[in-house]
Amino acid sequence: MRKTEKNRNSSFGMGVGATSILMVFVLLCLVVFAMLSLVNANADKKLNDRLANRTKTYYAACDKAETLLEDMDSRLEQLYLENPEAEAYLQACLSYLDGAGGVAVREEDGMGVRFSFSVIISDEQHLSVVAAVPKNPAQEGHYYRIKAWQTMARQAWEPDTKLPVMESEMPALLMPE
């Protein structure tokens, strides 16, 4: 009978030590996942702040460009009213655009005059606007037509073509003789 009592008292399963180790492991996993979530949320917040700042500066530059175009439009309207003939209007536009600060006259063709200007967005980017003044502008609209409105880099991109490999640090076995 002693044999059967011994079999009944012993149970198959984990003891108190194994359960404690399992609980510590689960708790450690939860702490690690919580820390990873916190780090990820912080990185997302920083990225979101940078994107919000970039968007804010872009729209500030757009607002500045639109204000400049609005001022130009009112001046072009005055020039058109003063010079109703197409050739005289184009000559007046050329002299006005040449004297306007920051505006570059790009070309003059038979249809009108193209001009461009840029507004700084950040240290790396600027907003480039290209517009045309037609020879015969529409009476109920703007006295210019926008041809291009794009964000451009302020400096040319130069790829890094160097690969820093130092032969002197290679083990003597790997170096060819």
mmCIF file of C-alpha atoms in Angstrom:
data_model
loop_
_atom_site.group_PDB
_atom_site.id
_atom_site.type_symbol
_atom_site.label_atom_id
_atom_site.label_comp_id
_atom_site.label_asym_id
_atom_site.label_seq_id
_atom_site.Cartn_x
_atom_site.Cartn_y
_atom_site.Cartn_z
ATOM 1 C CA MET A 1 0.000 0.000 0.000
ATOM 2 C CA ARG A 2 2.865 2.314 0.483
ATOM 3 C CA LYS A 3 3.643 2.208 -3.201
ATOM 4 C CA THR A 4 0.202 3.382 -4.208
ATOM 5 C CA GLU A 5 0.216 6.257 -1.675
ATOM 6 C CA LYS A 6 3.524 7.470 -3.046
ATOM 7 C CA ASN A 7 2.120 7.492 -6.565
ATOM 8 C CA ARG A 8 -0.991 9.393 -5.447
ATOM 9 C CA ASN A 9 0.917 12.124 -3.577
ATOM 10 C CA SER A 10 3.348 12.927 -6.375
ATOM 11 C CA SER A 11 1.819 15.051 -9.080
ATOM 12 C CA PHE A 12 2.943 15.583 -12.579
ATOM 13 C CA GLY A 13 3.460 19.320 -13.455
ATOM 14 C CA MET A 14 5.434 22.401 -12.617
ATOM 15 C CA GLY A 15 6.509 23.305 -9.149
ATOM 16 C CA VAL A 16 6.522 26.722 -7.501
ATOM 17 C CA GLY A 17 10.022 27.547 -8.837
ATOM 18 C CA ALA A 18 9.114 26.941 -12.470
ATOM 19 C CA THR A 19 5.956 29.062 -12.137
ATOM 20 C CA SER A 20 7.948 31.924 -10.632
ATOM 21 C CA ILE A 21 10.495 31.771 -13.439
ATOM 22 C CA LEU A 22 7.696 31.792 -16.028
ATOM 23 C CA MET A 23 6.067 34.849 -14.376
ATOM 24 C CA VAL A 24 9.388 36.720 -14.290
ATOM 25 C CA PHE A 25 9.926 35.922 -17.988
ATOM 26 C CA VAL A 26 6.432 37.145 -18.936
ATOM 27 C CA LEU A 27 6.898 40.306 -16.876
ATOM 28 C CA LEU A 28 10.263 40.937 -18.551
ATOM 29 C CA CYS A 29 8.672 40.510 -21.996
ATOM 30 C CA LEU A 30 5.931 42.995 -21.103
ATOM 31 C CA VAL A 31 8.483 45.554 -19.906
ATOM 32 C CA VAL A 32 10.570 45.158 -23.084
ATOM 33 C CA PHE A 33 7.507 45.525 -25.348
ATOM 34 C CA ALA A 34 6.368 48.579 -23.374
ATOM 35 C CA MET A 35 9.784 50.204 -23.802
ATOM 36 C CA LEU A 36 9.812 49.437 -27.537
ATOM 37 C CA SER A 37 6.353 50.980 -27.874
ATOM 38 C CA LEU A 38 7.482 54.085 -26.008
ATOM 39 C CA VAL A 39 10.575 54.499 -28.190
ATOM 40 C CA ASN A 40 8.508 54.006 -31.356
ATOM 41 C CA ALA A 41 5.892 56.548 -30.227
ATOM 42 C CA ASN A 42 8.621 59.098 -29.458
ATOM 43 C CA ALA A 43 10.192 58.615 -32.898
ATOM 44 C CA ASP A 44 6.781 58.998 -34.551
ATOM 45 C CA LYS A 45 6.167 62.230 -32.631
ATOM 46 C CA LYS A 46 9.512 63.694 -33.727
ATOM 47 C CA LEU A 47 8.829 62.753 -37.352
ATOM 48 C CA ASN A 48 5.341 64.221 -37.150
ATOM 49 C CA ASP A 49 6.714 67.486 -35.724
ATOM 50 C CA ARG A 50 9.285 67.758 -38.533
ATOM 51 C CA LEU A 51 6.640 67.097 -41.184
ATOM 52 C CA ALA A 52 4.287 69.658 -39.630
ATOM 53 C CA ASN A 53 7.068 72.262 -39.618
ATOM 54 C CA ARG A 54 7.985 71.483 -43.230
ATOM 55 C CA THR A 55 4.354 71.759 -44.309
ATOM 56 C CA LYS A 56 3.980 75.052 -42.430
ATOM 57 C CA THR A 57 7.054 76.573 -44.108
ATOM 58 C CA TYR A 58 5.937 75.309 -47.544
ATOM 59 C CA TYR A 59 2.533 76.958 -47.248
ATOM 60 C CA ALA A 60 4.117 80.159 -45.923
ATOM 61 C CA ALA A 61 6.298 80.232 -49.064
ATOM 62 C CA CYS A 62 3.227 79.555 -51.243
ATOM 63 C CA ASP A 63 1.409 82.424 -49.549
ATOM 64 C CA LYS A 64 4.353 84.740 -50.184
ATOM 65 C CA ALA A 65 4.496 83.691 -53.868
ATOM 66 C CA GLU A 66 0.752 84.215 -54.295
ATOM 67 C CA THR A 67 0.999 87.671 -52.716
ATOM 68 C CA LEU A 68 3.818 88.555 -55.111
ATOM 69 C CA LEU A 69 1.771 87.297 -58.073
ATOM 70 C CA GLU A 70 -1.251 89.277 -56.899
ATOM 71 C CA ASP A 71 0.837 92.473 -56.757
ATOM 72 C CA MET A 72 2.243 91.706 -60.210
ATOM 73 C CA ASP A 73 -1.228 91.048 -61.560
ATOM 74 C CA SER A 74 -2.518 94.443 -60.422
ATOM 75 C CA ARG A 75 0.535 96.145 -61.953
ATOM 76 C CA LEU A 76 0.138 94.182 -65.214
ATOM 77 C CA GLU A 77 -3.498 95.246 -65.327
ATOM 78 C CA GLN A 78 -2.439 98.898 -65.007
ATOM 79 C CA LEU A 79 0.113 98.416 -67.773
ATOM 80 C CA TYR A 80 -2.516 96.876 -70.037
ATOM 81 C CA LEU A 81 -4.943 99.738 -69.433
ATOM 82 C CA GLU A 82 -2.171 102.274 -70.154
ATOM 83 C CA ASN A 83 -0.903 100.362 -73.236
ATOM 84 C CA PRO A 84 -3.813 98.625 -75.000
ATOM 85 C CA GLU A 85 -1.746 97.706 -78.086
ATOM 86 C CA ALA A 86 -0.104 94.288 -77.828
ATOM 87 C CA GLU A 87 3.476 95.324 -78.688
ATOM 88 C CA ALA A 88 3.428 98.362 -76.415
ATOM 89 C CA TYR A 89 1.964 96.213 -73.621
ATOM 90 C CA LEU A 90 4.720 93.620 -74.022
ATOM 91 C CA GLN A 91 7.430 96.282 -73.955
ATOM 92 C CA ALA A 92 5.919 97.833 -70.823
ATOM 93 C CA CYS A 93 5.765 94.351 -69.214
ATOM 94 C CA LEU A 94 9.409 93.697 -70.102
ATOM 95 C CA SER A 95 10.569 96.959 -68.544
ATOM 96 C CA TYR A 96 8.430 96.329 -65.424
ATOM 97 C CA LEU A 97 9.628 92.723 -64.989
ATOM 98 C CA ASP A 98 13.273 93.697 -65.550
ATOM 99 C CA GLY A 99 12.978 96.244 -62.754
ATOM 100 C CA ALA A 100 11.084 93.967 -60.352
ATOM 101 C CA GLY A 101 13.367 92.601 -57.644
ATOM 102 C CA GLY A 102 13.980 88.871 -57.679
ATOM 103 C CA VAL A 103 12.186 88.326 -61.001
ATOM 104 C CA ALA A 104 14.104 86.921 -63.941
ATOM 105 C CA VAL A 105 12.794 87.348 -67.485
ATOM 106 C CA ARG A 106 13.447 84.031 -69.141
ATOM 107 C CA GLU A 107 12.339 84.520 -72.725
ATOM 108 C CA GLU A 108 10.250 86.588 -75.035
ATOM 109 C CA ASP A 109 8.463 84.879 -77.853
ATOM 110 C CA GLY A 110 5.749 86.002 -80.239
ATOM 111 C CA MET A 111 3.023 85.024 -77.769
ATOM 112 C CA GLY A 112 4.263 86.887 -74.696
ATOM 113 C CA VAL A 113 6.936 87.039 -72.006
ATOM 114 C CA ARG A 114 7.980 84.300 -69.568
ATOM 115 C CA PHE A 115 9.338 85.201 -66.164
ATOM 116 C CA SER A 116 10.339 83.312 -63.047
ATOM 117 C CA PHE A 117 11.072 83.923 -59.403
ATOM 118 C CA SER A 118 11.738 81.821 -56.356
ATOM 119 C CA VAL A 119 10.763 81.947 -52.700
ATOM 120 C CA ILE A 120 12.951 80.344 -50.034
ATOM 121 C CA ILE A 121 11.253 77.531 -48.109
ATOM 122 C CA SER A 122 14.187 76.301 -46.019
ATOM 123 C CA ASP A 123 17.961 75.980 -46.143
ATOM 124 C CA GLU A 124 17.598 73.072 -48.553
ATOM 125 C CA GLN A 125 14.569 74.007 -50.692
ATOM 126 C CA HIS A 126 12.959 76.873 -52.570
ATOM 127 C CA LEU A 127 9.683 77.306 -54.404
ATOM 128 C CA SER A 128 10.244 78.027 -58.089
ATOM 129 C CA VAL A 129 7.445 79.762 -59.999
ATOM 130 C CA VAL A 130 7.455 80.212 -63.772
ATOM 131 C CA ALA A 131 4.700 82.330 -65.323
ATOM 132 C CA ALA A 132 3.917 83.871 -68.695
ATOM 133 C CA VAL A 133 2.385 87.191 -69.608
ATOM 134 C CA PRO A 134 0.394 86.682 -72.811
ATOM 135 C CA LYS A 135 0.372 89.320 -75.538
ATOM 136 C CA ASN A 136 -3.404 89.559 -75.363
ATOM 137 C CA PRO A 137 -4.538 88.836 -71.802
ATOM 138 C CA ALA A 138 -8.070 87.770 -70.940
ATOM 139 C CA GLN A 139 -10.150 90.690 -69.690
ATOM 140 C CA GLU A 140 -11.823 88.773 -66.845
ATOM 141 C CA GLY A 141 -8.924 86.868 -65.418
ATOM 142 C CA HIS A 142 -5.319 87.178 -64.437
ATOM 143 C CA TYR A 143 -2.836 88.961 -66.616
ATOM 144 C CA TYR A 144 -0.437 86.044 -66.298
ATOM 145 C CA ARG A 145 -0.557 82.259 -66.599
ATOM 146 C CA ILE A 146 1.369 79.962 -64.287
ATOM 147 C CA LYS A 147 3.530 77.522 -66.236
ATOM 148 C CA ALA A 148 5.377 75.835 -63.350
ATOM 149 C CA TRP A 149 5.020 75.789 -59.566
ATOM 150 C CA GLN A 150 7.482 73.387 -57.988
ATOM 151 C CA THR A 151 9.690 72.792 -55.013
ATOM 152 C CA MET A 152 13.353 72.500 -55.918
ATOM 153 C CA ALA A 153 16.589 71.830 -54.085
ATOM 154 C CA ARG A 154 18.737 74.889 -53.470
ATOM 155 C CA GLN A 155 21.952 72.983 -54.155
ATOM 156 C CA ALA A 156 22.746 70.309 -56.682
ATOM 157 C CA TRP A 157 22.729 66.803 -55.264
ATOM 158 C CA GLU A 158 26.142 65.183 -55.227
ATOM 159 C CA PRO A 159 26.214 61.437 -54.623
ATOM 160 C CA ASP A 160 28.765 59.997 -52.235
ATOM 161 C CA THR A 161 30.845 57.672 -54.383
ATOM 162 C CA LYS A 162 33.570 56.942 -51.845
ATOM 163 C CA LEU A 163 33.721 53.602 -50.136
ATOM 164 C CA PRO A 164 35.938 53.792 -47.051
ATOM 165 C CA VAL A 165 37.861 50.531 -47.154
ATOM 166 C CA MET A 166 41.248 50.469 -45.499
ATOM 167 C CA GLU A 167 43.525 47.747 -46.746
ATOM 168 C CA SER A 168 45.998 48.195 -43.904
ATOM 169 C CA GLU A 169 43.449 46.900 -41.400
ATOM 170 C CA MET A 170 42.874 43.665 -43.284
ATOM 171 C CA PRO A 171 44.512 40.590 -41.769
ATOM 172 C CA ALA A 172 47.683 39.452 -43.490
ATOM 173 C CA LEU A 173 46.047 36.132 -44.397
ATOM 174 C CA LEU A 174 43.379 37.829 -46.502
ATOM 175 C CA MET A 175 45.645 40.231 -48.370
ATOM 176 C CA PRO A 176 46.900 38.983 -51.729
ATOM 177 C CA GLU A 177 50.635 38.884 -52.172
#
